[in-house]
Amino acid sequence: MLSKGQGKTIRTYEQLVCALEKDNRADEACRIWEFKIAHDLQSVPWRFCRLMLGIYYRNNKLDRLVKLFKNLEACGRKPPSKDIVRKVEDAYEMLGLVEEKKELLEKYKDLFDKPSSNDKKKGRQFKKVEKNIKPA
């Protein structure tokens, strides 16, 4: 994947990690993340971080998921969506860290208060359907 003169960019590593995970080689994907990417979380896009959090979640590496999330928080990065917080919340619960789970939910409750982009789309679709239905 890195032949033919391509540069080693974050996006290239993201594609490689994604391909490895789809090929059921999550351990290799995790090694690439740890050796090449995880040392500089400030510059890693949230899309890539979300991918790694998902890989850790699906492969039951919950301690690594929590560690990555805490490292992202330590860099001053806040999760952009509630799906990330939900994964971390589930990880805390499965690890028996109930107090940390409560603190997490309190800290990011604003993400759950505002409607997500999916909710907005559903609202628009509902309004379209309402307009098409004429009263009898």
PDB file of C-alpha atoms in Angstrom:
ATOM      1  CA  MET A   1       0.000   0.000   0.000  1.00  0.00           C
ATOM      2  CA  LEU A   2       2.923   2.322   0.566  1.00  0.00           C
ATOM      3  CA  SER A   3       4.702   1.472  -2.689  1.00  0.00           C
ATOM      4  CA  LYS A   4       4.662   3.365  -6.000  1.00  0.00           C
ATOM      5  CA  GLY A   5       6.122   6.501  -4.463  1.00  0.00           C
ATOM      6  CA  GLN A   6       3.187   7.271  -2.193  1.00  0.00           C
ATOM      7  CA  GLY A   7       3.980   9.246   0.910  1.00  0.00           C
ATOM      8  CA  LYS A   8       3.243   7.943   4.357  1.00  0.00           C
ATOM      9  CA  THR A   9       0.371  10.182   5.361  1.00  0.00           C
ATOM     10  CA  ILE A  10      -2.091   9.849   8.206  1.00  0.00           C
ATOM     11  CA  ARG A  11      -4.821   9.029   5.665  1.00  0.00           C
ATOM     12  CA  THR A  12      -2.690   6.216   4.211  1.00  0.00           C
ATOM     13  CA  TYR A  13      -2.214   4.722   7.653  1.00  0.00           C
ATOM     14  CA  GLU A  14      -5.928   5.120   8.323  1.00  0.00           C
ATOM     15  CA  GLN A  15      -6.767   3.150   5.176  1.00  0.00           C
ATOM     16  CA  LEU A  16      -4.234   0.471   6.090  1.00  0.00           C
ATOM     17  CA  VAL A  17      -5.606   0.123   9.631  1.00  0.00           C
ATOM     18  CA  CYS A  18      -9.167  -0.045   8.279  1.00  0.00           C
ATOM     19  CA  ALA A  19      -8.200  -2.727   5.727  1.00  0.00           C
ATOM     20  CA  LEU A  20      -6.434  -4.800   8.379  1.00  0.00           C
ATOM     21  CA  GLU A  21      -9.443  -4.646  10.666  1.00  0.00           C
ATOM     22  CA  LYS A  22     -11.782  -5.704   7.850  1.00  0.00           C
ATOM     23  CA  ASP A  23      -9.428  -8.622   7.179  1.00  0.00           C
ATOM     24  CA  ASN A  24      -9.797  -9.711  10.837  1.00  0.00           C
ATOM     25  CA  ARG A  25      -6.237  -8.623  11.638  1.00  0.00           C
ATOM     26  CA  ALA A  26      -7.092  -6.181  14.402  1.00  0.00           C
ATOM     27  CA  ASP A  27      -3.910  -6.920  16.374  1.00  0.00           C
ATOM     28  CA  GLU A  28      -1.786  -5.756  13.438  1.00  0.00           C
ATOM     29  CA  ALA A  29      -3.970  -2.669  13.071  1.00  0.00           C
ATOM     30  CA  CYS A  30      -3.466  -1.893  16.761  1.00  0.00           C
ATOM     31  CA  ARG A  31       0.304  -2.303  16.439  1.00  0.00           C
ATOM     32  CA  ILE A  32       0.448   0.137  13.516  1.00  0.00           C
ATOM     33  CA  TRP A  33      -1.622   2.612  15.522  1.00  0.00           C
ATOM     34  CA  GLU A  34       0.609   2.319  18.571  1.00  0.00           C
ATOM     35  CA  PHE A  35       3.960   2.468  16.763  1.00  0.00           C
ATOM     36  CA  LYS A  36       3.202   5.012  14.049  1.00  0.00           C
ATOM     37  CA  ILE A  37       0.255   7.191  15.088  1.00  0.00           C
ATOM     38  CA  ALA A  38      -0.546   7.215  18.817  1.00  0.00           C
ATOM     39  CA  HIS A  39       2.515   9.224  19.842  1.00  0.00           C
ATOM     40  CA  ASP A  40       1.057  12.475  18.427  1.00  0.00           C
ATOM     41  CA  LEU A  41      -2.687  12.527  19.128  1.00  0.00           C
ATOM     42  CA  GLN A  42      -2.856  16.298  18.676  1.00  0.00           C
ATOM     43  CA  SER A  43      -2.668  15.981  14.883  1.00  0.00           C
ATOM     44  CA  VAL A  44      -4.682  12.800  14.327  1.00  0.00           C
ATOM     45  CA  PRO A  45      -8.129  13.469  12.812  1.00  0.00           C
ATOM     46  CA  TRP A  46     -11.172  12.459  14.841  1.00  0.00           C
ATOM     47  CA  ARG A  47     -12.194  10.129  12.008  1.00  0.00           C
ATOM     48  CA  PHE A  48      -9.063   8.031  12.613  1.00  0.00           C
ATOM     49  CA  CYS A  49      -9.491   8.195  16.398  1.00  0.00           C
ATOM     50  CA  ARG A  50     -13.116   7.067  16.010  1.00  0.00           C
ATOM     51  CA  LEU A  51     -11.911   4.147  13.845  1.00  0.00           C
ATOM     52  CA  MET A  52      -9.441   3.034  16.518  1.00  0.00           C
ATOM     53  CA  LEU A  53     -11.951   3.421  19.334  1.00  0.00           C
ATOM     54  CA  GLY A  54     -14.322   1.243  17.289  1.00  0.00           C
ATOM     55  CA  ILE A  55     -11.642  -1.390  16.666  1.00  0.00           C
ATOM     56  CA  TYR A  56     -10.837  -1.544  20.372  1.00  0.00           C
ATOM     57  CA  TYR A  57     -14.553  -1.751  21.190  1.00  0.00           C
ATOM     58  CA  ARG A  58     -15.357  -4.513  18.681  1.00  0.00           C
ATOM     59  CA  ASN A  59     -12.322  -6.569  19.687  1.00  0.00           C
ATOM     60  CA  ASN A  60     -12.981  -6.260  23.427  1.00  0.00           C
ATOM     61  CA  LYS A  61      -9.816  -4.260  24.134  1.00  0.00           C
ATOM     62  CA  LEU A  62     -11.683  -2.002  26.503  1.00  0.00           C
ATOM     63  CA  ASP A  63      -8.683  -0.997  28.597  1.00  0.00           C
ATOM     64  CA  ARG A  64      -6.987   0.334  25.451  1.00  0.00           C
ATOM     65  CA  LEU A  65     -10.177   2.145  24.444  1.00  0.00           C
ATOM     66  CA  VAL A  66     -10.328   3.917  27.803  1.00  0.00           C
ATOM     67  CA  LYS A  67      -6.604   4.723  27.670  1.00  0.00           C
ATOM     68  CA  LEU A  68      -6.915   6.228  24.171  1.00  0.00           C
ATOM     69  CA  PHE A  69      -9.926   8.298  25.197  1.00  0.00           C
ATOM     70  CA  LYS A  70      -8.146   9.606  28.302  1.00  0.00           C
ATOM     71  CA  ASN A  71      -5.075  10.478  26.215  1.00  0.00           C
ATOM     72  CA  LEU A  72      -7.275  12.392  23.763  1.00  0.00           C
ATOM     73  CA  GLU A  73      -8.847  14.274  26.666  1.00  0.00           C
ATOM     74  CA  ALA A  74      -5.388  15.011  28.071  1.00  0.00           C
ATOM     75  CA  CYS A  75      -4.517  16.652  24.733  1.00  0.00           C
ATOM     76  CA  GLY A  76      -7.552  18.894  25.151  1.00  0.00           C
ATOM     77  CA  ARG A  77      -9.631  17.132  22.510  1.00  0.00           C
ATOM     78  CA  LYS A  78     -13.348  16.757  23.146  1.00  0.00           C
ATOM     79  CA  PRO A  79     -15.365  14.063  21.374  1.00  0.00           C
ATOM     80  CA  PRO A  80     -17.383  15.531  18.495  1.00  0.00           C
ATOM     81  CA  SER A  81     -20.280  13.089  18.772  1.00  0.00           C
ATOM     82  CA  LYS A  82     -22.184  11.055  21.300  1.00  0.00           C
ATOM     83  CA  ASP A  83     -21.402   7.696  19.658  1.00  0.00           C
ATOM     84  CA  ILE A  84     -17.823   8.027  20.914  1.00  0.00           C
ATOM     85  CA  VAL A  85     -19.004   8.845  24.434  1.00  0.00           C
ATOM     86  CA  ARG A  86     -21.386   5.868  24.331  1.00  0.00           C
ATOM     87  CA  LYS A  87     -18.547   3.475  23.455  1.00  0.00           C
ATOM     88  CA  VAL A  88     -16.451   4.805  26.333  1.00  0.00           C
ATOM     89  CA  GLU A  89     -19.488   4.659  28.622  1.00  0.00           C
ATOM     90  CA  ASP A  90     -20.039   0.989  27.718  1.00  0.00           C
ATOM     91  CA  ALA A  91     -16.343   0.253  28.249  1.00  0.00           C
ATOM     92  CA  TYR A  92     -16.419   1.808  31.725  1.00  0.00           C
ATOM     93  CA  GLU A  93     -19.503  -0.235  32.572  1.00  0.00           C
ATOM     94  CA  MET A  94     -17.993  -3.520  31.337  1.00  0.00           C
ATOM     95  CA  LEU A  95     -14.775  -2.793  33.239  1.00  0.00           C
ATOM     96  CA  GLY A  96     -16.770  -2.090  36.402  1.00  0.00           C
ATOM     97  CA  LEU A  97     -15.778   1.586  36.568  1.00  0.00           C
ATOM     98  CA  VAL A  98     -19.192   2.943  37.531  1.00  0.00           C
ATOM     99  CA  GLU A  99     -17.912   6.180  39.083  1.00  0.00           C
ATOM    100  CA  GLU A 100     -15.896   7.069  35.964  1.00  0.00           C
ATOM    101  CA  LYS A 101     -18.966   6.339  33.843  1.00  0.00           C
ATOM    102  CA  LYS A 102     -21.045   8.810  35.869  1.00  0.00           C
ATOM    103  CA  GLU A 103     -18.330  11.467  35.582  1.00  0.00           C
ATOM    104  CA  LEU A 104     -18.122  10.920  31.821  1.00  0.00           C
ATOM    105  CA  LEU A 105     -21.877  11.283  31.346  1.00  0.00           C
ATOM    106  CA  GLU A 106     -21.923  14.423  33.477  1.00  0.00           C
ATOM    107  CA  LYS A 107     -18.984  15.925  31.608  1.00  0.00           C
ATOM    108  CA  TYR A 108     -20.466  15.354  28.139  1.00  0.00           C
ATOM    109  CA  LYS A 109     -24.185  15.685  28.874  1.00  0.00           C
ATOM    110  CA  ASP A 110     -24.346  18.624  26.437  1.00  0.00           C
ATOM    111  CA  LEU A 111     -23.700  16.176  23.565  1.00  0.00           C
ATOM    112  CA  PHE A 112     -26.810  14.250  24.555  1.00  0.00           C
ATOM    113  CA  ASP A 113     -28.950  17.366  25.012  1.00  0.00           C
ATOM    114  CA  LYS A 114     -28.539  18.723  21.491  1.00  0.00           C
ATOM    115  CA  PRO A 115     -30.025  16.791  18.549  1.00  0.00           C
ATOM    116  CA  SER A 116     -27.570  14.855  16.419  1.00  0.00           C
ATOM    117  CA  SER A 117     -27.276  15.278  12.669  1.00  0.00           C
ATOM    118  CA  ASN A 118     -29.314  12.072  12.249  1.00  0.00           C
ATOM    119  CA  ASP A 119     -32.116  13.546  14.365  1.00  0.00           C
ATOM    120  CA  LYS A 120     -32.096  16.677  12.211  1.00  0.00           C
ATOM    121  CA  LYS A 121     -32.362  14.580   9.043  1.00  0.00           C
ATOM    122  CA  LYS A 122     -35.256  12.609  10.494  1.00  0.00           C
ATOM    123  CA  GLY A 123     -36.977  15.862  11.413  1.00  0.00           C
ATOM    124  CA  ARG A 124     -36.676  17.169   7.849  1.00  0.00           C
ATOM    125  CA  GLN A 125     -38.016  13.917   6.413  1.00  0.00           C
ATOM    126  CA  PHE A 126     -40.935  14.017   8.832  1.00  0.00           C
ATOM    127  CA  LYS A 127     -41.793  17.575   7.783  1.00  0.00           C
ATOM    128  CA  LYS A 128     -41.696  16.560   4.097  1.00  0.00           C
ATOM    129  CA  VAL A 129     -44.125  13.721   4.775  1.00  0.00           C
ATOM    130  CA  GLU A 130     -46.410  16.077   6.724  1.00  0.00           C
ATOM    131  CA  LYS A 131     -46.518  18.532   3.803  1.00  0.00           C
ATOM    132  CA  ASN A 132     -47.473  15.776   1.359  1.00  0.00           C
ATOM    133  CA  ILE A 133     -50.387  14.624   3.522  1.00  0.00           C
ATOM    134  CA  LYS A 134     -53.413  16.829   2.966  1.00  0.00           C
ATOM    135  CA  PRO A 135     -56.136  17.092   5.595  1.00  0.00           C
ATOM    136  CA  ALA A 136     -59.405  15.370   4.699  1.00  0.00           C
TER     137      ALA A 136
END
